[in-house]
Short mmCIF file of C-alpha atoms in Angstrom, two decimals:
data_model
loop_
_atom_site.label_atom_id
_atom_site.label_comp_id
_atom_site.label_asym_id
_atom_site.label_seq_id
_atom_site.Cartn_x
_atom_site.Cartn_y
_atom_site.Cartn_z
CA UNK E 1 -9.61 -12.61 19.07
CA UNK E 2 -8.68 -9.53 20.83
CA UNK E 3 -10.59 -6.36 21.14
CA UNK E 4 -10.99 -4.29 17.94
CA UNK E 5 -12.74 -0.83 16.58
CA UNK E 6 -13.73 -1.71 12.63
CA UNK E 7 -14.09 2.07 10.98
CA UNK E 8 -14.44 2.30 6.96
CA UNK E 9 -16.64 4.99 6.00
CA UNK E 10 -15.77 5.23 2.22
CA UNK E 11 -18.56 4.56 -0.33
CA UNK E 12 -17.77 2.49 -3.43
CA UNK E 13 -18.98 2.55 -6.40
CA UNK E 14 -17.36 -0.36 -8.18
CA UNK E 15 -17.77 -2.35 -12.02
CA UNK E 16 -17.17 -1.07 -15.70
CA UNK E 17 -18.65 2.26 -16.72
CA UNK E 18 -18.61 3.32 -12.75
CA UNK E 19 -16.50 6.71 -13.60
CA UNK E 20 -19.70 8.01 -14.60
CA UNK E 21 -20.76 8.73 -11.46
CA UNK E 22 -18.20 11.26 -10.44
CA UNK E 23 -19.58 14.71 -10.72
CA UNK E 24 -22.31 13.70 -9.25
CA UNK E 25 -20.60 12.03 -6.17
CA UNK E 26 -18.51 15.36 -5.90
CA UNK E 27 -21.51 17.28 -5.82
CA UNK E 28 -23.35 14.88 -2.92
CA UNK E 29 -20.34 15.47 -0.70
CA UNK E 30 -19.90 19.09 -0.82
CA UNK E 31 -17.68 20.06 -3.44
CA UNK E 32 -17.77 22.79 -5.39
CA UNK E 33 -14.50 23.84 -6.38
CA UNK E 34 -12.28 20.65 -7.23
CA UNK E 35 -8.43 20.11 -7.51
CA UNK E 36 -8.18 17.25 -10.02
CA UNK E 37 -4.44 15.58 -8.86
CA UNK E 38 -3.04 13.04 -10.92
CA UNK E 39 0.22 11.25 -12.18
CA UNK E 40 1.36 11.33 -15.71
CA UNK E 41 0.33 11.25 -19.15
CA UNK E 42 -1.70 8.37 -19.34
CA UNK E 43 -4.37 9.76 -17.61
CA UNK E 44 -4.86 12.58 -20.19
CA UNK E 45 -3.64 10.12 -23.48
CA UNK E 46 -6.67 7.70 -22.00
CA UNK E 47 -9.25 10.78 -21.81
CA UNK E 48 -10.04 9.79 -18.18
CA UNK E 49 -9.04 12.88 -17.12
CA UNK E 50 -11.21 15.35 -19.39
CA UNK E 51 -13.97 12.93 -18.87
CA UNK E 52 -13.96 13.42 -15.28
CA UNK E 53 -13.37 16.76 -15.83
CA UNK E 54 -16.11 17.34 -18.33
CA UNK E 55 -18.63 15.42 -15.38
CA UNK E 56 -17.42 17.51 -13.07
CA UNK E 57 -18.60 20.72 -15.38
CA UNK E 58 -21.92 19.22 -16.01
CA UNK E 59 -22.58 19.27 -12.24
CA UNK E 60 -21.30 23.31 -11.74
CA UNK E 61 -18.42 22.19 -10.13
CA UNK E 62 -15.07 23.73 -11.09
CA UNK E 63 -11.67 22.56 -10.92
CA UNK E 64 -8.26 23.08 -11.09
CA UNK E 65 -5.89 19.95 -12.65
CA UNK E 66 -2.00 18.94 -10.20
CA UNK E 67 -0.35 16.49 -12.08
CA UNK E 68 3.24 15.31 -11.62
CA UNK E 69 2.61 12.20 -8.98
CA UNK E 70 5.21 9.56 -9.65
CA UNK E 71 5.64 6.46 -7.65
CA UNK E 72 7.01 7.67 -4.28
CA UNK E 73 5.35 10.81 -4.20
CA UNK E 74 7.22 13.62 -3.20
CA UNK E 75 6.73 16.19 -0.60
CA UNK E 76 7.51 18.99 -3.20
CA UNK E 77 4.47 18.41 -5.21
CA UNK E 78 2.46 18.31 -1.56
CA UNK E 79 4.32 21.89 -1.38
CA UNK E 80 3.09 22.87 -4.51
CA UNK E 81 -0.19 21.14 -4.03
CA UNK E 82 -1.20 22.96 -0.59
CA UNK E 83 -0.16 26.92 -2.14
CA UNK E 84 -2.72 25.81 -5.25
CA UNK E 85 -5.35 24.92 -3.09
CA UNK E 86 -5.03 27.60 -1.09
CA UNK E 87 -4.63 29.97 -3.99
CA UNK E 88 -7.76 28.73 -5.49
CA UNK E 89 -10.09 28.38 -2.85
CA UNK E 90 -10.48 24.25 -3.51
CA UNK E 91 -12.98 22.81 -1.00
CA UNK E 92 -12.84 19.62 -2.19
CA UNK E 93 -9.63 16.76 -3.80
CA UNK E 94 -10.24 14.59 -6.17
CA UNK E 95 -7.21 11.90 -7.06
CA UNK E 96 -7.21 10.25 -10.01
CA UNK E 97 -4.74 7.02 -10.60
CA UNK E 98 -3.45 5.02 -7.55
CA UNK E 99 -1.63 4.92 -4.38
CA UNK E 100 0.93 7.35 -4.78
CA UNK E 101 -1.59 10.08 -6.33
CA UNK E 102 -4.16 9.21 -3.24
CA UNK E 103 -1.50 9.87 -0.75
CA UNK E 104 -0.35 12.81 -2.24
CA UNK E 105 -3.69 14.32 -2.31
CA UNK E 106 -4.44 13.27 1.36
CA UNK E 107 -1.46 15.15 2.61
CA UNK E 108 -2.21 17.74 0.80
CA UNK E 109 -5.79 18.05 2.21
CA UNK E 110 -4.01 17.61 5.96
CA UNK E 111 -1.37 21.03 4.78
CA UNK E 112 -4.05 23.40 3.35
CA UNK E 113 -5.82 23.89 6.98
CA UNK E 114 -2.54 23.89 8.51
CA UNK E 115 -0.14 27.01 9.34
CA UNK E 116 3.38 25.38 9.57
CA UNK E 117 5.04 22.89 7.27
CA UNK E 118 3.04 19.70 6.28
CA UNK E 119 5.84 17.39 7.38
CA UNK E 120 5.17 18.35 10.89
CA UNK E 121 2.27 16.26 10.50
CA UNK E 122 4.34 13.27 8.95
CA UNK E 123 6.63 13.28 11.42
CA UNK E 124 3.99 13.53 14.17
CA UNK E 125 4.86 17.21 15.67
CA UNK E 126 1.79 17.88 15.16
CA UNK E 127 -1.98 16.29 15.24
CA UNK E 128 -3.92 17.39 12.49
CA UNK E 129 -7.42 18.66 13.83
CA UNK E 130 -8.70 18.95 10.37
CA UNK E 131 -8.11 17.96 6.49
CA UNK E 132 -10.19 19.11 3.34
CA UNK E 133 -12.28 16.41 1.81
CA UNK E 134 -10.59 13.54 -0.34
CA UNK E 135 -12.28 10.86 -2.75
CA UNK E 136 -10.38 9.06 -5.79
CA UNK E 137 -11.27 7.52 -8.76
CA UNK E 138 -8.93 4.54 -8.84
CA UNK E 139 -6.83 3.33 -11.74
CA UNK E 140 -4.57 0.86 -10.35
CA UNK E 141 -5.00 -1.63 -7.87
CA UNK E 142 -2.35 -2.20 -4.86
CA UNK E 143 -1.88 0.17 -2.24
CA UNK E 144 -5.44 0.34 -0.76
CA UNK E 145 -5.33 4.15 -0.10
CA UNK E 146 -8.66 4.67 -1.42
CA UNK E 147 -9.99 2.93 1.70
CA UNK E 148 -7.50 3.12 4.00
CA UNK E 149 -6.70 5.43 6.73
CA UNK E 150 -2.88 5.63 5.10
CA UNK E 151 -0.69 7.82 3.56
CA UNK E 152 2.74 7.48 2.57
CA UNK E 153 5.08 10.58 1.34
CA UNK E 154 8.71 11.17 0.55
CA UNK E 155 10.66 13.92 1.51
CA UNK E 156 13.45 14.49 -1.18
CA UNK E 157 15.83 16.38 1.52
CA UNK E 158 17.29 13.27 2.93
CA UNK E 159 15.40 10.66 1.35
CA UNK E 160 13.12 10.27 4.10
CA UNK E 161 10.02 8.32 3.67
CA UNK E 162 7.06 8.50 5.79
CA UNK E 163 3.57 6.84 6.46
CA UNK E 164 1.16 8.60 8.68
CA UNK E 165 -2.63 7.63 9.20
CA UNK E 166 -5.48 8.72 10.45
CA UNK E 167 -9.26 9.38 9.53
CA UNK E 168 -9.35 12.24 8.96
CA UNK E 169 -8.19 11.96 5.05
CA UNK E 170 -10.46 8.73 4.63
CA UNK E 171 -11.87 8.56 0.80
CA UNK E 172 -15.23 10.03 1.08
CA UNK E 173 -15.82 7.58 -2.17
CA UNK E 174 -13.63 5.41 -4.48
CA UNK E 175 -14.49 4.93 -7.88
CA UNK E 176 -13.21 1.98 -9.28
CA UNK E 177 -13.65 0.54 -12.18
CA UNK E 178 -11.32 -2.47 -13.32
CA UNK E 179 -11.53 -1.71 -17.12
CA UNK E 180 -9.89 1.24 -16.48
CA UNK E 181 -6.46 -1.52 -15.60
CA UNK E 182 -6.14 -3.24 -18.65
CA UNK E 183 -3.63 -1.29 -20.11
CA UNK E 184 -0.93 -1.67 -16.66
CA UNK E 185 2.42 -2.96 -17.92
CA UNK E 186 2.81 -6.47 -16.86
CA UNK E 187 5.55 -5.19 -14.44
CA UNK E 188 3.16 -2.79 -12.37
CA UNK E 189 0.26 -5.15 -11.96
CA UNK E 190 2.50 -8.15 -10.60
CA UNK E 191 4.08 -5.11 -7.87
CA UNK E 192 0.13 -4.02 -7.01
CA UNK E 193 -0.47 -7.51 -6.27
CA UNK E 194 2.39 -7.92 -4.25
CA UNK E 195 1.40 -4.83 -1.96
CA UNK E 196 -1.86 -6.02 -1.92
CA UNK E 197 -0.89 -9.30 -0.50
CA UNK E 198 1.28 -8.04 1.64
CA UNK E 199 -0.58 -6.00 3.60
CA UNK E 200 -2.99 -8.77 4.26
CA UNK E 201 -0.04 -10.78 4.97
CA UNK E 202 1.60 -7.91 7.41
CA UNK E 203 -1.93 -8.23 10.07
CA UNK E 204 -2.11 -12.38 9.05
CA UNK E 205 1.34 -13.08 10.60
CA UNK E 206 0.32 -12.42 14.06
CA UNK E 207 0.89 -13.53 17.41
CA UNK E 208 -2.68 -13.89 17.88
CA UNK E 209 -3.66 -16.95 16.99
CA UNK E 210 -7.62 -17.27 18.20
CA UNK E 211 -9.24 -15.06 14.84
CA UNK E 212 -10.52 -17.68 12.73
CA UNK E 213 -13.42 -15.65 10.74
CA UNK E 214 -10.71 -13.05 9.98
CA UNK E 215 -8.03 -16.15 9.03
CA UNK E 216 -10.26 -17.33 6.62
CA UNK E 217 -10.85 -14.06 5.06
CA UNK E 218 -7.32 -13.04 5.08
CA UNK E 219 -6.11 -16.65 3.47
CA UNK E 220 -9.10 -16.72 1.17
CA UNK E 221 -8.14 -12.81 -0.26
CA UNK E 222 -4.60 -13.69 -0.75
CA UNK E 223 -5.49 -17.53 -2.63
CA UNK E 224 -7.40 -15.37 -4.73
CA UNK E 225 -5.26 -12.29 -5.59
CA UNK E 226 -2.20 -15.24 -6.21
CA UNK E 227 -4.18 -17.01 -8.77
CA UNK E 228 -6.09 -13.66 -10.54
CA UNK E 229 -2.56 -12.16 -10.88
CA UNK E 230 -1.66 -15.20 -13.11
CA UNK E 231 -4.53 -14.90 -15.37
CA UNK E 232 -4.20 -11.25 -16.17
CA UNK E 233 -0.23 -11.71 -16.54
CA UNK E 234 -1.44 -13.79 -19.26
CA UNK E 235 -5.09 -12.11 -20.81
CA UNK E 236 -4.52 -8.43 -19.49
CA UNK E 237 -8.40 -7.86 -20.10
CA UNK E 238 -9.58 -10.42 -18.50
CA UNK E 239 -12.43 -8.71 -16.72
CA UNK E 240 -13.64 -11.40 -13.92
CA UNK E 241 -9.82 -11.04 -12.90
CA UNK E 242 -9.04 -7.91 -12.68
CA UNK E 243 -12.39 -7.23 -10.77
CA UNK E 244 -10.61 -9.66 -8.38
CA UNK E 245 -7.83 -7.80 -8.19
CA UNK E 246 -9.13 -4.18 -8.11
CA UNK E 247 -11.87 -5.21 -5.04
CA UNK E 248 -9.10 -7.05 -3.44
CA UNK E 249 -6.95 -4.21 -3.22
CA UNK E 250 -9.19 -2.19 -0.75
CA UNK E 251 -10.22 -4.91 1.20
CA UNK E 252 -6.75 -5.98 2.09
CA UNK E 253 -6.00 -2.18 3.86
CA UNK E 254 -9.04 -1.28 4.89
CA UNK E 255 -8.57 -2.94 7.97
CA UNK E 256 -10.94 -5.67 7.14
CA UNK E 257 -8.42 -8.27 6.96
CA UNK E 258 -6.90 -7.31 10.30
CA UNK E 259 -9.65 -7.02 12.74
CA UNK E 260 -9.06 -8.64 15.92
CA UNK E 261 -5.00 -9.24 15.04
CA UNK E 262 -1.81 -6.93 15.87
CA UNK E 263 -0.45 -6.59 12.96
CA UNK E 264 2.98 -6.06 12.00
CA UNK E 265 4.24 -4.44 9.12
CA UNK E 266 8.18 -4.75 9.66
CA UNK E 267 8.16 -5.28 6.26
CA UNK E 268 6.70 -2.47 4.76
CA UNK E 269 9.44 -0.22 7.22
CA UNK E 270 12.32 -1.75 6.00
CA UNK E 271 10.67 -1.27 2.46
CA UNK E 272 10.27 1.99 2.97
CA UNK E 273 13.60 2.76 3.45
CA UNK E 274 14.79 0.97 0.18
CA UNK E 275 12.36 2.50 -2.14
CA UNK E 276 13.33 5.90 -0.48
CA UNK E 277 16.68 5.18 -0.95
CA UNK E 278 16.82 3.51 -4.12
CA UNK E 279 12.87 4.96 -5.94
CA UNK E 280 12.30 1.60 -6.69
CA UNK E 281 8.34 0.41 -6.64
CA UNK E 282 7.02 -0.47 -3.03
CA UNK E 283 5.33 -3.76 -4.76
CA UNK E 284 9.15 -5.13 -6.14
CA UNK E 285 11.02 -3.94 -2.92
CA UNK E 286 8.53 -6.07 -0.90
CA UNK E 287 8.99 -9.16 -2.76
CA UNK E 288 12.95 -8.08 -2.21
CA UNK E 289 12.50 -8.15 1.38
CA UNK E 290 9.64 -10.59 2.36
CA UNK E 291 11.34 -14.34 2.57
CA UNK E 292 14.18 -13.08 4.11
CA UNK E 293 12.27 -11.28 6.68
CA UNK E 294 9.90 -14.67 6.60
CA UNK E 295 13.35 -16.99 7.36
CA UNK E 296 14.47 -14.55 9.93
CA UNK E 297 11.55 -14.45 12.43
CA UNK E 298 9.25 -17.30 11.51
CA UNK E 299 10.10 -19.58 14.61
CA UNK E 300 8.90 -16.85 16.44
CA UNK E 301 5.36 -18.58 15.50
CA UNK E 302 5.94 -21.75 13.92
CA UNK E 303 2.51 -22.66 13.27
CA UNK E 304 1.56 -19.39 12.25
CA UNK E 305 3.70 -20.05 9.08
CA UNK E 306 2.85 -23.92 8.56
CA UNK E 307 -0.76 -22.79 8.35
CA UNK E 308 0.03 -20.03 5.98
CA UNK E 309 1.88 -22.87 3.70
CA UNK E 310 -1.01 -25.09 3.46
CA UNK E 311 -3.87 -22.81 3.27
CA UNK E 312 -2.21 -19.95 1.23
CA UNK E 313 0.61 -21.78 -0.57
CA UNK E 314 -1.60 -25.02 -1.38
CA UNK E 315 1.82 -26.95 0.58
CA UNK E 316 1.15 -30.54 2.00
CA UNK E 317 1.55 -30.15 5.59
CA UNK E 318 4.02 -32.03 6.81
CA UNK E 319 2.68 -33.51 10.65
CA UNK E 320 5.67 -34.67 11.30
CA UNK E 321 7.35 -31.36 10.95
CA UNK E 322 5.34 -28.22 11.01
CA UNK E 323 8.68 -26.86 10.59
CA UNK E 324 9.35 -28.22 7.76
CA UNK E 325 5.73 -26.70 5.81
CA UNK E 326 6.65 -23.40 7.23
CA UNK E 327 10.04 -23.33 5.33
CA UNK E 328 8.62 -24.83 2.09
CA UNK E 329 5.70 -22.58 2.80
CA UNK E 330 8.20 -19.42 2.24
CA UNK E 331 10.25 -21.25 -0.83
CA UNK E 332 6.80 -21.04 -2.28
CA UNK E 333 5.96 -17.30 -1.74
CA UNK E 334 9.91 -17.29 -3.37
CA UNK E 335 8.74 -18.75 -6.72
CA UNK E 336 5.50 -17.04 -7.03
CA UNK E 337 6.91 -14.31 -6.16
CA UNK E 338 9.96 -14.84 -9.79
CA UNK E 339 6.96 -16.72 -11.65
CA UNK E 340 5.35 -13.12 -11.49
CA UNK E 341 8.51 -11.33 -12.49
CA UNK E 342 9.28 -9.84 -9.24
CA UNK E 343 12.63 -9.58 -7.33
CA UNK E 344 13.52 -11.69 -4.43
CA UNK E 345 16.54 -9.99 -3.29
CA UNK E 346 17.52 -6.43 -3.40
CA UNK E 347 20.49 -6.69 -5.63
CA UNK E 348 17.83 -8.10 -8.45
CA UNK E 349 16.34 -5.00 -7.42
CA UNK E 350 18.52 -2.76 -8.02
CA UNK E 351 20.71 -4.42 -10.50
CA UNK E 352 23.78 -4.23 -8.29
CA UNK E 353 24.35 -5.45 -4.67
CA UNK E 354 24.13 -3.06 -1.94
CA UNK E 355 26.90 -1.65 -0.03
CA UNK E 356 27.39 -2.26 3.74
CA UNK E 357 27.32 1.54 3.75
CA UNK E 358 24.01 1.98 1.90
CA UNK E 359 22.62 -1.42 4.58
CA UNK E 360 23.74 0.81 7.61
CA UNK E 361 22.32 3.83 6.55
CA UNK E 362 18.90 2.22 6.06
CA UNK E 363 19.12 0.70 9.37
CA UNK E 364 19.95 4.35 11.14
CA UNK E 365 16.72 5.77 9.27
CA UNK E 366 14.38 2.82 9.76
CA UNK E 367 15.58 2.49 13.07
CA UNK E 368 15.49 6.09 14.35
CA UNK E 369 19.19 6.31 15.44
CA UNK E 370 18.91 3.09 17.66
CA UNK E 371 15.86 4.38 19.28
CA UNK E 372 12.95 2.42 17.89
CA UNK E 373 11.87 -1.26 17.15
CA UNK E 374 9.51 -2.16 14.34
CA UNK E 375 7.37 -5.08 13.86
CA UNK E 376 4.99 -7.20 16.17
CA UNK E 377 5.58 -11.11 15.21
CA UNK E 378 8.90 -10.07 16.36
CA UNK E 379 10.21 -6.73 17.61
CA UNK E 380 13.25 -6.22 15.62
CA UNK E 381 16.00 -3.75 16.90
CA UNK E 382 18.74 -2.59 14.53
CA UNK E 383 20.58 -5.55 15.34
CA UNK E 384 17.70 -7.39 13.53
CA UNK E 385 17.44 -4.82 11.00
CA UNK E 386 20.78 -5.43 9.50
CA UNK E 387 20.24 -9.08 9.09
CA UNK E 388 17.36 -8.84 7.57
CA UNK E 389 18.86 -6.50 5.09
CA UNK E 390 21.21 -8.53 5.06
CA UNK E 391 20.11 -11.85 4.15
CA UNK E 392 17.67 -10.16 1.37
CA UNK E 393 21.47 -8.44 -0.20
#
């Protein structure tokens, strides 16, 4: 097991009606004037937004609302939020929604104290020294942003999607009520499950083979989500299985399932270009790419893929041919994606064939014009990236 530094400072308040504690929590963490950041109409229709505002008011905390966050959150709204926070003297940002809302809130938090363009932070032209405090009331389990150090923003100028990680913007607290996920559409539920599993799989597929406990944690999380998503797709108000998925989303991306490993994240990087270009759901994009990535790289460590096949996907171990076991595991994952309504190719994802020109543009952006490689399980250069996109087309 490799040396590691594990840091997970977010206070988690989990369970039915947990949002009732939101006002007291904001006050506990020093908020006196809050930006209530959210996505579309669902937060308003459900009554959650007005409920949170009332809870803040009961604690003597003023709030200003800013909605409009969309999947693949946009830089333009981040700019708007920064200006609003400065004008109103906001000292705390509360995200009500899923990963896109939390990511947008984090970007605003970085940008308020910075005199330049917040995009400088995402391109790593500037390293932030401070940020406004951020917290979350989670309604969509998927991205894990409520406990991670990560934020991903899309710049509409050029359709560029970039992630940035810094402990400054880890949420102070995360309120998680699984009941708030009952009304999620089946497609969004499935996309979330894919993203949750992928956050752990990106850490699991490592060349480090000596992290027994971390592997066991990862495999248990993956099996749990895989089994639970079928249950909630059959019965959306299945509280027990909704809780498993919601908690797994946080654990999958708070680095617990990556302690002692060297993560890969190549599929995530490839998918960022896919969702930036076609504005598709992140989880669906991951499903469209992963099996092609896996078939391209599995020979770098066949035993790891064979272990995944047996311990996660339930494939019978062919002791005479670890390679056969590994390939059966990838095929089993492909069938799982199809069973929960996820695409397993780019054409299925976008509804048409992707062009060579579009693939070349994604490769150009992902490789930073052929100046970087991505991934650690196998370091992918621009030629490898094109091969994966082409296999997935």
